PDB file of C-alpha atoms in Angstrom:
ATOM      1  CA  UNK A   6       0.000   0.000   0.000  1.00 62.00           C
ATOM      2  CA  UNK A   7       1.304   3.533  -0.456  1.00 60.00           C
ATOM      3  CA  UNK A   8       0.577   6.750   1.811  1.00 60.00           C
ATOM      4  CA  UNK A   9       1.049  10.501   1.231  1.00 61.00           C
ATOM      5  CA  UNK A  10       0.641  13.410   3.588  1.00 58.00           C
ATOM      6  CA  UNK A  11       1.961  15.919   1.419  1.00 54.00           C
ATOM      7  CA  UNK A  12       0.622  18.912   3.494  1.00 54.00           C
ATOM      8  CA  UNK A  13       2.340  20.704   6.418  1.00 51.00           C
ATOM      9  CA  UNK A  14       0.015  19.634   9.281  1.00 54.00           C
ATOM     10  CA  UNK A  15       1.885  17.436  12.114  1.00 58.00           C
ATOM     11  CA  UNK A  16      -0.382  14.688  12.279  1.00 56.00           C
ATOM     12  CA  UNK A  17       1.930  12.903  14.589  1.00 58.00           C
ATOM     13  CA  UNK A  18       1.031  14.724  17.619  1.00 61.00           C
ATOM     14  CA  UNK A  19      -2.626  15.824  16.432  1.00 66.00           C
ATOM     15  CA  UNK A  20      -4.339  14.105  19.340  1.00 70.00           C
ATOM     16  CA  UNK A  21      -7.593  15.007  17.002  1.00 67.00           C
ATOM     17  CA  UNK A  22      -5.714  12.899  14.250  1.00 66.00           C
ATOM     18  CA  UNK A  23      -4.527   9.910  16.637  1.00 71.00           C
ATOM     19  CA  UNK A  24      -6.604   7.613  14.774  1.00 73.00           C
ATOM     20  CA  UNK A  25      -4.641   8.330  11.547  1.00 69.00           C
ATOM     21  CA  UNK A  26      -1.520   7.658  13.477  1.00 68.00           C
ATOM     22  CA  UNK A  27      -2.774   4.096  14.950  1.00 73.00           C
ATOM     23  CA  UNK A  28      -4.133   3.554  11.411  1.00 74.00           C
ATOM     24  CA  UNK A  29      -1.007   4.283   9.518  1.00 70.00           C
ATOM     25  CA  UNK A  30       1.155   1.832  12.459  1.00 72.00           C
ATOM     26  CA  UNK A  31      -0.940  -0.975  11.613  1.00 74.00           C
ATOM     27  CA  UNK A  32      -0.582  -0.842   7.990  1.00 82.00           C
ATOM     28  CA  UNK A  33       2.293  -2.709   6.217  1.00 86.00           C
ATOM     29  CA  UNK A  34       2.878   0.196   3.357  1.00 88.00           C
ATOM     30  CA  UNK A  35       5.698   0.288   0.634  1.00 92.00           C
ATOM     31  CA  UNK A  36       5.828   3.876   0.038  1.00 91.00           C
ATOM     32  CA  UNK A  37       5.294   6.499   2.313  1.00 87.00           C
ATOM     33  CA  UNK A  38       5.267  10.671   1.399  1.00 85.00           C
ATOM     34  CA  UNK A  39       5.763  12.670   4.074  1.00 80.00           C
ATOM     35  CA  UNK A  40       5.528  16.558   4.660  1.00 72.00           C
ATOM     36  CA  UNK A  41       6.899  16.893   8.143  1.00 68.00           C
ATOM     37  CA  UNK A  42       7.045  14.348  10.492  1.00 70.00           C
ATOM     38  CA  UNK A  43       7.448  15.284  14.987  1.00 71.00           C
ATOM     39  CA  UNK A  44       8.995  11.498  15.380  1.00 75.00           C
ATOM     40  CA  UNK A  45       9.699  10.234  11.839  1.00 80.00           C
ATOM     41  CA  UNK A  46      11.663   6.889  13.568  1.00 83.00           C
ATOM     42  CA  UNK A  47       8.622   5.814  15.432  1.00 82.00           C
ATOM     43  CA  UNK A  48       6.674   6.110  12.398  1.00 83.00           C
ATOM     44  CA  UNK A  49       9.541   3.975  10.488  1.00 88.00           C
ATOM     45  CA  UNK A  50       9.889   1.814  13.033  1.00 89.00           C
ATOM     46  CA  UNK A  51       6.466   0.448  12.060  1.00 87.00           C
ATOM     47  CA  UNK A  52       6.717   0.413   8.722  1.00 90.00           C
ATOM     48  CA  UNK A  53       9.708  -3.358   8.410  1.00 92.00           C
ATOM     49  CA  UNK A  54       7.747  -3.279   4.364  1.00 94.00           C
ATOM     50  CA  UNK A  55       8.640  -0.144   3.183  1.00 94.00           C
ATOM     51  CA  UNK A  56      10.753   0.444   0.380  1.00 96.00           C
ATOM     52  CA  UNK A  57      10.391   4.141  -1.053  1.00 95.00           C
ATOM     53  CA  UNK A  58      10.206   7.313   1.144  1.00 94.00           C
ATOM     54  CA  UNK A  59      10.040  10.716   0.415  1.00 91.00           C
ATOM     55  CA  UNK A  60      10.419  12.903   3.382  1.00 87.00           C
ATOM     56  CA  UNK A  61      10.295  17.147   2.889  1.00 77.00           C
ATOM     57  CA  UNK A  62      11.274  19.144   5.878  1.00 70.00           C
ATOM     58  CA  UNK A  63      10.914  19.425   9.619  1.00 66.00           C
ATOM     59  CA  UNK A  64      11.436  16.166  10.782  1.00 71.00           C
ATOM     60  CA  UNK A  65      12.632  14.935  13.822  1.00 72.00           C
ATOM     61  CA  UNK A  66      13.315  12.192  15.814  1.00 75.00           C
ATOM     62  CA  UNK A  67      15.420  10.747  12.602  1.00 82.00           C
ATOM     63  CA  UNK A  68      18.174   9.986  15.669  1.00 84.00           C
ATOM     64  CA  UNK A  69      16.254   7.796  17.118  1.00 88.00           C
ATOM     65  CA  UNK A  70      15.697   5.298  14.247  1.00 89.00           C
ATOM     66  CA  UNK A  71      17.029   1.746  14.827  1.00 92.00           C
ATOM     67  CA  UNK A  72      19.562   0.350  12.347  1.00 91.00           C
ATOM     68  CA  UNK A  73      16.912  -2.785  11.967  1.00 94.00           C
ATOM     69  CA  UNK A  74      14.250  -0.452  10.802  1.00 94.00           C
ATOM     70  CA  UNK A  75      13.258  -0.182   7.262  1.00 95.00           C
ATOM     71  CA  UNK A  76      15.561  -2.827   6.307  1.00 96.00           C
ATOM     72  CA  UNK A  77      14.529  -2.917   2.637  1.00 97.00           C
ATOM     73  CA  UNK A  78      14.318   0.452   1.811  1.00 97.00           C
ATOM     74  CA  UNK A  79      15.482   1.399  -1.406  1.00 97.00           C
ATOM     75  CA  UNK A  80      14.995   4.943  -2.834  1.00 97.00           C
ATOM     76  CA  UNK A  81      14.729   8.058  -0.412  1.00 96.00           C
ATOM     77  CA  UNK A  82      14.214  11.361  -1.431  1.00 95.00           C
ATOM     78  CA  UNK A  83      15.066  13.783   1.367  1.00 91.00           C
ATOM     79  CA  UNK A  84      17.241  16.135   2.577  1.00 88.00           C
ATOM     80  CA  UNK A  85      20.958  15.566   2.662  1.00 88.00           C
ATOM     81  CA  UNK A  86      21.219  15.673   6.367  1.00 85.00           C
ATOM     82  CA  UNK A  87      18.595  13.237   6.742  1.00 89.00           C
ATOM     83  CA  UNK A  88      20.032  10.714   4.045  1.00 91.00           C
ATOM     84  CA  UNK A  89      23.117  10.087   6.226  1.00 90.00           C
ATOM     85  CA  UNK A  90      21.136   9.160   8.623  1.00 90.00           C
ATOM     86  CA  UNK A  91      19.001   7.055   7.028  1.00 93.00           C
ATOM     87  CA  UNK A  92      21.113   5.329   4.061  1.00 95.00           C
ATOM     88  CA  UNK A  93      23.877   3.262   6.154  1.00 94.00           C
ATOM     89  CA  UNK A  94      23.098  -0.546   6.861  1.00 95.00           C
ATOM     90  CA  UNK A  95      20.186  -0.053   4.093  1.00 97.00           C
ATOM     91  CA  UNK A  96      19.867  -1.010   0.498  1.00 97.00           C
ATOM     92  CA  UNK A  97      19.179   2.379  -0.618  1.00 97.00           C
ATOM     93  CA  UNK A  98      19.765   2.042  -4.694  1.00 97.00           C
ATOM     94  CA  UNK A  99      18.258   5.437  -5.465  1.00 97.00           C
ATOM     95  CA  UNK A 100      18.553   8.982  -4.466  1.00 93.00           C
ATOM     96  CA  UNK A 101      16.870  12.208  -4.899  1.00 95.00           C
ATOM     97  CA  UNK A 102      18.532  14.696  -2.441  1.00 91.00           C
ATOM     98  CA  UNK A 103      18.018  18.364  -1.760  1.00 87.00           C
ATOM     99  CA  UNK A 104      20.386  20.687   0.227  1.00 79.00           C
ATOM    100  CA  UNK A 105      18.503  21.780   3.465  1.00 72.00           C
ATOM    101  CA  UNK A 106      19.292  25.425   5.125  1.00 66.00           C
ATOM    102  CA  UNK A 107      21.585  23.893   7.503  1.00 63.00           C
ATOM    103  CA  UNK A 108      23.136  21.207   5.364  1.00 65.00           C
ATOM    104  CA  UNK A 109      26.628  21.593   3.803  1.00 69.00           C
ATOM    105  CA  UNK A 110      26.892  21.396   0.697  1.00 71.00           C
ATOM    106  CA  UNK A 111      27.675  17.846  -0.863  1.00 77.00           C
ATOM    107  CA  UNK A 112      31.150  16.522  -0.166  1.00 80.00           C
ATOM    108  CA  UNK A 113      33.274  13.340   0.825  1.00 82.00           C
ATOM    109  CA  UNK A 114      31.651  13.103   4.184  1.00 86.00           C
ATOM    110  CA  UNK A 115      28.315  12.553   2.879  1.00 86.00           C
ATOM    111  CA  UNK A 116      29.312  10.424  -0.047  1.00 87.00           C
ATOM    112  CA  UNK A 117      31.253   8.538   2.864  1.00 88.00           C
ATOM    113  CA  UNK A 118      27.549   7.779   4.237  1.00 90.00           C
ATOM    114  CA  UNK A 119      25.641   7.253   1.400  1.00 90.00           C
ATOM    115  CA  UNK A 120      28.337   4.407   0.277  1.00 90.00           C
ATOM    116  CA  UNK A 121      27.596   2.818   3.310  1.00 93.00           C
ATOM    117  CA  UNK A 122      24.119   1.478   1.713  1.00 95.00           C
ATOM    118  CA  UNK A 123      24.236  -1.940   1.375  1.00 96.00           C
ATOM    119  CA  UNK A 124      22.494  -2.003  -2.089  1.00 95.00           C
ATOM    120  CA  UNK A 125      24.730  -0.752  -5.735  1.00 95.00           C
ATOM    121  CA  UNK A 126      23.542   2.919  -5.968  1.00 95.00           C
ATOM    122  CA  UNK A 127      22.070   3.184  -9.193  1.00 96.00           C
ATOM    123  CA  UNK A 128      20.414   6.390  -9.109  1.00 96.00           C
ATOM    124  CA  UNK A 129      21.781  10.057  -7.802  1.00 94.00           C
ATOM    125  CA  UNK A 130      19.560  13.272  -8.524  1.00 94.00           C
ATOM    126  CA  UNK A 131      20.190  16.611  -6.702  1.00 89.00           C
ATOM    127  CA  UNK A 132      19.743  20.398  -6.750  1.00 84.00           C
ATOM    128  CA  UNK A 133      22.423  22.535  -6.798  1.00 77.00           C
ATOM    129  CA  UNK A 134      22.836  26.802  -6.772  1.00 72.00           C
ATOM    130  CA  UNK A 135      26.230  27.507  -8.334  1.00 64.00           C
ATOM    131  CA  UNK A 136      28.239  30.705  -9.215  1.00 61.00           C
ATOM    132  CA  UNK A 137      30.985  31.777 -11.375  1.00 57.00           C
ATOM    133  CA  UNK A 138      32.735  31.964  -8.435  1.00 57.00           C
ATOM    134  CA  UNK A 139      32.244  28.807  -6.847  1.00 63.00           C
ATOM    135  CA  UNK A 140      32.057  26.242  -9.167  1.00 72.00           C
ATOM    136  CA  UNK A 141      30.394  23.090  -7.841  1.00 74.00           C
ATOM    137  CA  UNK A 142      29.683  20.903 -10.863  1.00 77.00           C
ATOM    138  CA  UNK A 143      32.814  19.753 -11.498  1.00 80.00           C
ATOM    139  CA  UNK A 144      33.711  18.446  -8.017  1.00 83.00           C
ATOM    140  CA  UNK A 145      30.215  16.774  -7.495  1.00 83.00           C
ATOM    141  CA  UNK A 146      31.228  14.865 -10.448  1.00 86.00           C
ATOM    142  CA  UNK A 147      34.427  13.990  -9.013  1.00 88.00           C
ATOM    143  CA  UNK A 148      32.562  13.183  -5.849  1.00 88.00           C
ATOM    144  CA  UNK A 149      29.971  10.585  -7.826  1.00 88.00           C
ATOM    145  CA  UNK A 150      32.938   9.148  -9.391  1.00 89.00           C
ATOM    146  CA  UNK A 151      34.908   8.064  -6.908  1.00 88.00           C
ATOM    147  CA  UNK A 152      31.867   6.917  -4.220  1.00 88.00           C
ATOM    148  CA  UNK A 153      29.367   5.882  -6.546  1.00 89.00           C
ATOM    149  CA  UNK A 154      31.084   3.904  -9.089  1.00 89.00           C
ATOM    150  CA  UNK A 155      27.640   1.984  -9.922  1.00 93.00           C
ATOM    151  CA  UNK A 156      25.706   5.154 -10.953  1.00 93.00           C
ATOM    152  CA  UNK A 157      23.756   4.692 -13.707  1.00 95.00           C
ATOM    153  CA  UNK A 158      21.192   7.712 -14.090  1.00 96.00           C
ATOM    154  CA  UNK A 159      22.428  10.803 -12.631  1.00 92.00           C
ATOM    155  CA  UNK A 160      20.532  14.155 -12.821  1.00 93.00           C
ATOM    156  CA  UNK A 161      21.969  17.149 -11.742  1.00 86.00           C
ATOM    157  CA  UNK A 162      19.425  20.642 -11.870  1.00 86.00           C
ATOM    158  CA  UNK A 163      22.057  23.557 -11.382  1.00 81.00           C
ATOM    159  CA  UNK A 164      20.836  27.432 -10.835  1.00 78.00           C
ATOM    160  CA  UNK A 165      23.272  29.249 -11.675  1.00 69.00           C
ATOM    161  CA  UNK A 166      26.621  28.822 -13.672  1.00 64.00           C
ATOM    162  CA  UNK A 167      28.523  26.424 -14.973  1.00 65.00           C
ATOM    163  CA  UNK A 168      31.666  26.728 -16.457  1.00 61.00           C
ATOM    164  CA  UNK A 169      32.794  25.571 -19.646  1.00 60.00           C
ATOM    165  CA  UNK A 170      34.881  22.650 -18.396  1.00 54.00           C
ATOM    166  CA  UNK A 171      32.604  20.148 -16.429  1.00 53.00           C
TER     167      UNK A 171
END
């Protein structure tokens, strides 16, 4: 079964929508959409089926997820922050990642956690915001290269520049 809650509500703590939150525990679902989540890990920690999330912002509790949780998940879409939580010990395969305010930009630390999936990633699509100044392409690609060796569809949306020599 699949779920979405694409709106902004935090149905989590909602004691007006606690029946939605008993309903969704007791389902087995294989993809879940999310909005914003208060305790995202007890809501994955229900949920041993799933294989695709898509989580957008505010979320917490992410910490508190159990490395035997969502054992066969295999494409996230989520912040960057919250795919190093989530990937390692998984078989994450494919990615669609988005910088967050807070979030660095993409380097070797996160490509350090994302390699730790325990599925070939296959799949790598991102946002970035690049200037003349600070050219970004070019050492994402690097990045992919080295750590992601299995890519096979990559999709990169720049705003901004790029420089003649990607």
């Amino acid at each position: 079964m699949d779920l979405q809650f694409t709106d902004s509500h935090q149905w989590t703590w909602d004691p007006f929508l606690e029946p939605v939150r008993v309903t969704v525990s007791a389902i087995s679902l294989r993809r879940l959409t999310l909005g914003c989540c208060e305790d995202l890990a007890q809501i994955l920690g229900d949920q041993p089926e799933l294989e695709e999330l898509s989580i957008g912002w505010n979320n917490r509790g992410l910490e508190k997820l159990e490395k035997t949780h969502i054992p066969r998940l295999r494409s996230l879409k989520a912040l960057v922050s919250e795919a190093a939580i989530l990937v390692p010990g998984r078989p994450v395969e494919q990615f669609h990642l988005s910088l967050g305010i807070t979030d660095k930009d993409l380097d070797g630390q996160l490509f350090s956690q994302l390699s730790l999936s325990t599925g070939p990633i296959t799949e790598f699509s991102t946002h970035l915001h690049s200037s003349l100044e600070a050219e970004k392409v070019r050492p994402l690609l690097q990045l992919l290269a080295r750590n992601l060796p299995q890519l096979e569809t990559l999709t990169i949306n720049v705003g901004g520049s790029i420089s003649g020599e990607v």
